mmCIF file of C-alpha atoms in Angstrom:
data_model
loop_
_atom_site.group_PDB
_atom_site.id
_atom_site.type_symbol
_atom_site.label_atom_id
_atom_site.label_comp_id
_atom_site.label_asym_id
_atom_site.label_seq_id
_atom_site.Cartn_x
_atom_site.Cartn_y
_atom_site.Cartn_z
ATOM 1 C CA MET A 826 80.537 106.477 113.600
ATOM 2 C CA GLN A 827 81.826 108.772 111.494
ATOM 3 C CA SER A 828 85.467 108.417 112.943
ATOM 4 C CA ARG A 829 84.919 104.995 112.247
ATOM 5 C CA LEU A 830 83.832 105.769 108.754
ATOM 6 C CA ASP A 831 87.294 108.046 108.162
ATOM 7 C CA ALA A 832 89.248 105.451 109.218
ATOM 8 C CA LEU A 833 88.297 103.046 106.891
ATOM 9 C CA GLN A 834 88.720 105.834 104.215
ATOM 10 C CA THR A 835 92.423 106.225 105.427
ATOM 11 C CA GLN A 836 92.998 102.702 105.386
ATOM 12 C CA ARG A 837 91.781 102.150 102.126
ATOM 13 C CA HIS A 838 93.562 105.210 100.856
ATOM 14 C CA GLU A 839 96.926 103.663 102.175
ATOM 15 C CA LEU A 840 96.092 100.043 100.492
ATOM 16 C CA LEU A 841 95.346 102.111 97.137
ATOM 17 C CA ALA A 842 98.747 103.523 97.214
ATOM 18 C CA ALA A 843 100.343 99.990 98.355
ATOM 19 C CA PHE A 844 98.638 98.372 95.522
ATOM 20 C CA THR A 845 100.143 101.399 92.989
ATOM 21 C CA ALA A 846 103.633 100.700 94.555
ATOM 22 C CA ALA A 847 103.308 97.149 94.236
ATOM 23 C CA SER A 848 105.444 95.415 91.511
ATOM 24 C CA ASP A 849 104.530 91.453 92.072
ATOM 25 C CA ARG A 850 101.459 89.849 91.001
ATOM 26 C CA ASP A 851 100.739 87.944 94.300
ATOM 27 C CA THR A 852 101.049 91.154 96.191
ATOM 28 C CA LYS A 853 98.715 93.390 94.302
ATOM 29 C CA GLN A 854 96.020 90.022 94.310
ATOM 30 C CA LYS A 855 96.432 90.074 98.051
ATOM 31 C CA LEU A 856 96.024 93.604 98.293
ATOM 32 C CA VAL A 857 92.618 93.472 95.746
ATOM 33 C CA GLN A 858 91.049 91.225 97.913
ATOM 34 C CA GLN A 859 91.710 93.380 101.162
ATOM 35 C CA LEU A 860 90.580 96.228 99.427
ATOM 36 C CA LEU A 861 87.598 94.463 98.532
ATOM 37 C CA GLY A 862 86.699 93.982 101.973
ATOM 38 C CA LEU A 863 87.499 97.033 102.930
ATOM 39 C CA SER A 864 85.282 98.706 100.572
ATOM 40 C CA GLU A 865 82.760 96.541 101.425
ATOM 41 C CA GLU A 866 82.819 97.473 104.954
ATOM 42 C CA LEU A 867 83.092 101.084 104.031
ATOM 43 C CA GLU A 868 79.965 100.672 101.980
ATOM 44 C CA LEU A 869 77.937 99.377 104.583
ATOM 45 C CA ALA A 870 79.255 101.841 107.404
ATOM 46 C CA SER A 871 78.332 104.642 105.137
ATOM 47 C CA ALA A 872 75.055 103.211 104.785
ATOM 48 C CA ALA A 873 74.493 102.670 108.469
ATOM 49 C CA LEU A 874 75.692 106.594 108.955
ATOM 50 C CA VAL A 875 72.995 107.684 107.065
ATOM 51 C CA PRO A 876 70.445 105.080 106.499
ATOM 52 C CA SER A 877 67.355 107.459 105.718
ATOM 53 C CA LEU A 878 69.435 110.195 103.607
ATOM 54 C CA ARG A 879 69.171 109.853 99.869
ATOM 55 C CA THR A 880 72.845 111.092 99.437
ATOM 56 C CA SER A 881 75.298 108.965 99.480
ATOM 57 C CA THR A 882 78.831 109.865 102.217
ATOM 58 C CA LEU A 883 81.065 108.111 99.596
ATOM 59 C CA SER A 884 82.308 109.746 96.519
ATOM 60 C CA VAL A 885 82.402 109.106 92.662
ATOM 61 C CA ASP A 886 85.788 108.141 92.657
ATOM 62 C CA PHE A 887 85.215 105.770 95.806
ATOM 63 C CA TYR A 888 82.669 103.841 93.737
ATOM 64 C CA ALA A 889 84.846 103.709 90.508
ATOM 65 C CA SER A 890 87.696 102.316 91.967
ATOM 66 C CA TYR A 891 85.513 99.784 94.189
ATOM 67 C CA LEU A 892 83.876 98.466 90.535
ATOM 68 C CA VAL A 893 87.180 98.248 89.312
ATOM 69 C CA LEU A 894 88.323 96.133 92.072
ATOM 70 C CA VAL A 895 85.492 93.992 91.521
ATOM 71 C CA LEU A 896 86.215 93.764 87.970
ATOM 72 C CA LEU A 897 89.621 92.616 88.840
ATOM 73 C CA SER A 898 88.289 90.120 91.225
ATOM 74 C CA LYS A 899 86.608 88.324 88.290
ATOM 75 C CA ASP A 900 83.200 88.341 89.878
ATOM 76 C CA LEU A 901 81.087 90.012 87.316
ATOM 77 C CA ASP A 902 77.499 89.194 89.498
ATOM 78 C CA ASP A 903 79.115 91.802 92.094
ATOM 79 C CA ALA A 904 79.917 94.204 89.874
ATOM 80 C CA ARG A 905 76.140 94.568 88.060
ATOM 81 C CA PHE A 906 74.869 94.602 91.653
ATOM 82 C CA LEU A 907 77.488 97.195 92.859
ATOM 83 C CA TRP A 908 76.613 99.341 89.599
ATOM 84 C CA LYS A 909 72.945 99.219 90.291
ATOM 85 C CA ARG A 910 73.641 100.026 93.919
ATOM 86 C CA ILE A 911 75.409 103.367 92.536
ATOM 87 C CA LYS A 912 73.226 106.455 92.930
ATOM 88 C CA ILE A 913 71.993 107.325 89.434
ATOM 89 C CA GLU A 914 73.158 110.954 90.356
ATOM 90 C CA MET A 915 76.539 109.449 90.642
ATOM 91 C CA LYS A 916 76.241 107.629 87.397
ATOM 92 C CA GLU A 917 75.170 110.612 85.312
ATOM 93 C CA ARG A 918 77.551 112.891 86.460
ATOM 94 C CA SER A 919 81.030 110.844 86.165
ATOM 95 C CA GLU A 920 82.124 109.839 83.182
ATOM 96 C CA GLU A 921 84.728 107.917 84.284
ATOM 97 C CA LEU A 922 82.414 105.908 86.632
ATOM 98 C CA ARG A 923 80.366 105.116 83.309
ATOM 99 C CA ASN A 924 83.435 104.212 82.022
ATOM 100 C CA VAL A 925 84.356 101.734 84.428
ATOM 101 C CA TRP A 926 80.998 100.419 83.949
ATOM 102 C CA ALA A 927 81.447 100.215 79.830
ATOM 103 C CA ILE A 928 84.147 97.815 80.963
ATOM 104 C CA GLY A 929 82.187 95.483 83.540
ATOM 105 C CA ARG A 930 79.386 95.691 80.733
ATOM 106 C CA ALA A 931 81.849 94.536 77.700
ATOM 107 C CA LEU A 932 83.217 91.942 80.329
ATOM 108 C CA TRP A 933 79.698 90.661 81.014
ATOM 109 C CA GLN A 934 78.585 90.644 77.489
ATOM 110 C CA ARG A 935 82.206 88.612 76.764
ATOM 111 C CA ASP A 936 82.928 91.330 74.329
ATOM 112 C CA LEU A 937 87.085 91.460 75.218
ATOM 113 C CA ALA A 938 87.572 94.145 71.974
ATOM 114 C CA ALA A 939 84.942 96.275 73.516
ATOM 115 C CA ALA A 940 86.216 95.672 77.285
ATOM 116 C CA PHE A 941 89.929 96.618 75.852
ATOM 117 C CA ALA A 942 88.408 99.718 73.825
ATOM 118 C CA ALA A 943 86.946 100.934 77.259
ATOM 119 C CA MET A 944 90.035 100.313 79.025
ATOM 120 C CA ASP A 945 92.224 102.956 76.711
ATOM 121 C CA TYR A 946 90.608 105.713 78.334
ATOM 122 C CA ASP A 947 92.597 108.723 79.851
ATOM 123 C CA TRP A 948 91.921 107.192 83.680
ATOM 124 C CA SER A 949 92.455 109.707 86.576
ATOM 125 C CA PRO A 950 95.695 108.631 88.815
ATOM 126 C CA LEU A 951 93.377 106.926 91.065
ATOM 127 C CA LEU A 952 92.198 104.388 88.682
ATOM 128 C CA GLN A 953 95.238 104.267 86.144
ATOM 129 C CA GLY A 954 97.134 101.543 88.038
ATOM 130 C CA LEU A 955 93.912 99.521 88.977
ATOM 131 C CA VAL A 956 92.498 99.800 85.208
ATOM 132 C CA GLU A 957 95.949 98.595 83.864
ATOM 133 C CA ALA A 958 96.406 95.800 86.074
ATOM 134 C CA LEU A 959 92.600 94.835 84.875
ATOM 135 C CA LYS A 960 93.841 95.131 81.694
ATOM 136 C CA ILE A 961 96.893 92.582 82.297
ATOM 137 C CA SER A 962 94.924 90.370 84.002
ATOM 138 C CA THR A 963 92.050 90.188 81.237
ATOM 139 C CA ARG A 964 94.842 89.337 78.707
ATOM 140 C CA GLU A 965 96.436 86.525 80.766
ATOM 141 C CA ALA A 966 93.375 85.235 81.189
ATOM 142 C CA THR A 967 92.220 85.436 77.456
ATOM 143 C CA ALA A 968 95.847 84.246 76.534
ATOM 144 C CA GLU A 969 95.096 81.474 78.377
ATOM 145 C CA LEU A 970 91.642 80.557 77.149
ATOM 146 C CA LEU A 971 93.037 80.686 74.123
ATOM 147 C CA SER A 972 95.979 78.671 74.397
ATOM 148 C CA ARG A 973 93.362 75.654 75.448
ATOM 149 C CA ALA A 974 90.953 76.731 73.021
ATOM 150 C CA TYR A 975 93.099 76.586 69.869
ATOM 151 C CA SER A 976 95.886 74.484 68.640
ATOM 152 C CA THR A 977 96.286 77.059 66.092
ATOM 153 C CA ILE A 978 95.186 80.231 65.393
ATOM 154 C CA ALA A 979 95.664 83.742 63.250
ATOM 155 C CA VAL A 980 97.936 86.345 64.804
ATOM 156 C CA SER A 981 95.139 88.841 63.909
ATOM 157 C CA ASP A 982 92.481 86.885 65.672
ATOM 158 C CA VAL A 983 94.738 86.695 68.961
ATOM 159 C CA ALA A 984 95.521 90.830 68.333
ATOM 160 C CA LEU A 985 91.853 91.048 68.259
ATOM 161 C CA ALA A 986 90.802 89.152 71.291
ATOM 162 C CA MET A 987 93.498 90.664 73.408
ATOM 163 C CA GLY A 988 93.075 94.261 72.582
ATOM 164 C CA PHE A 989 95.932 94.941 70.836
ATOM 165 C CA ALA A 990 95.670 97.359 67.794
ATOM 166 C CA ARG A 991 99.504 95.897 66.308
ATOM 167 C CA HIS A 992 99.557 92.204 65.670
ATOM 168 C CA GLU A 993 103.335 91.965 66.858
ATOM 169 C CA ASP A 994 102.383 93.163 69.916
ATOM 170 C CA ALA A 995 100.182 89.993 70.781
ATOM 171 C CA ALA A 996 102.272 87.784 69.084
ATOM 172 C CA GLN A 997 104.992 88.549 71.691
ATOM 173 C CA LEU A 998 102.727 88.380 74.411
ATOM 174 C CA PHE A 999 101.261 85.380 73.557
ATOM 175 C CA VAL A 1000 104.469 83.285 73.116
ATOM 176 C CA ILE A 1001 105.810 84.676 76.432
ATOM 177 C CA ILE A 1002 102.411 83.416 78.193
ATOM 178 C CA CYS A 1003 102.224 80.296 76.558
#
């Protein structure tokens, strides 16, 4: 069983590296789906390996990246349940994991300004590409929503909703997307 767990972890690391190297959106979306399935399988295999132990064989980095992947899939319910499954000791020990959840909590509460503020953190190399993809995905979804909801909107409101400090950046992206 341990060899199966090791094989799954190796496969997951390879897919994460492929995600980081990928440049087009379709490839990244496919990799996110593959990573989600693999992460779920890895979590279940780990639980089966040590069902009676209170410790996890999975790392804080695993759960942080898994949580970002779930947020990337826009499944906030799954993100909440994953957060509840993570051991309290891991949550207390890792500031980065808590910051990932700050993004999830803000998205759950539909507080986009707080979500974008939480995304502006000095992420580890493992999470940097995933969080950047989440930021882009969230901005694109927000721009789409704004374009459907408003016929006219102030640039300052667009900048706030899309997490930009400069109004010019928001205006430029909003024009490109819409």
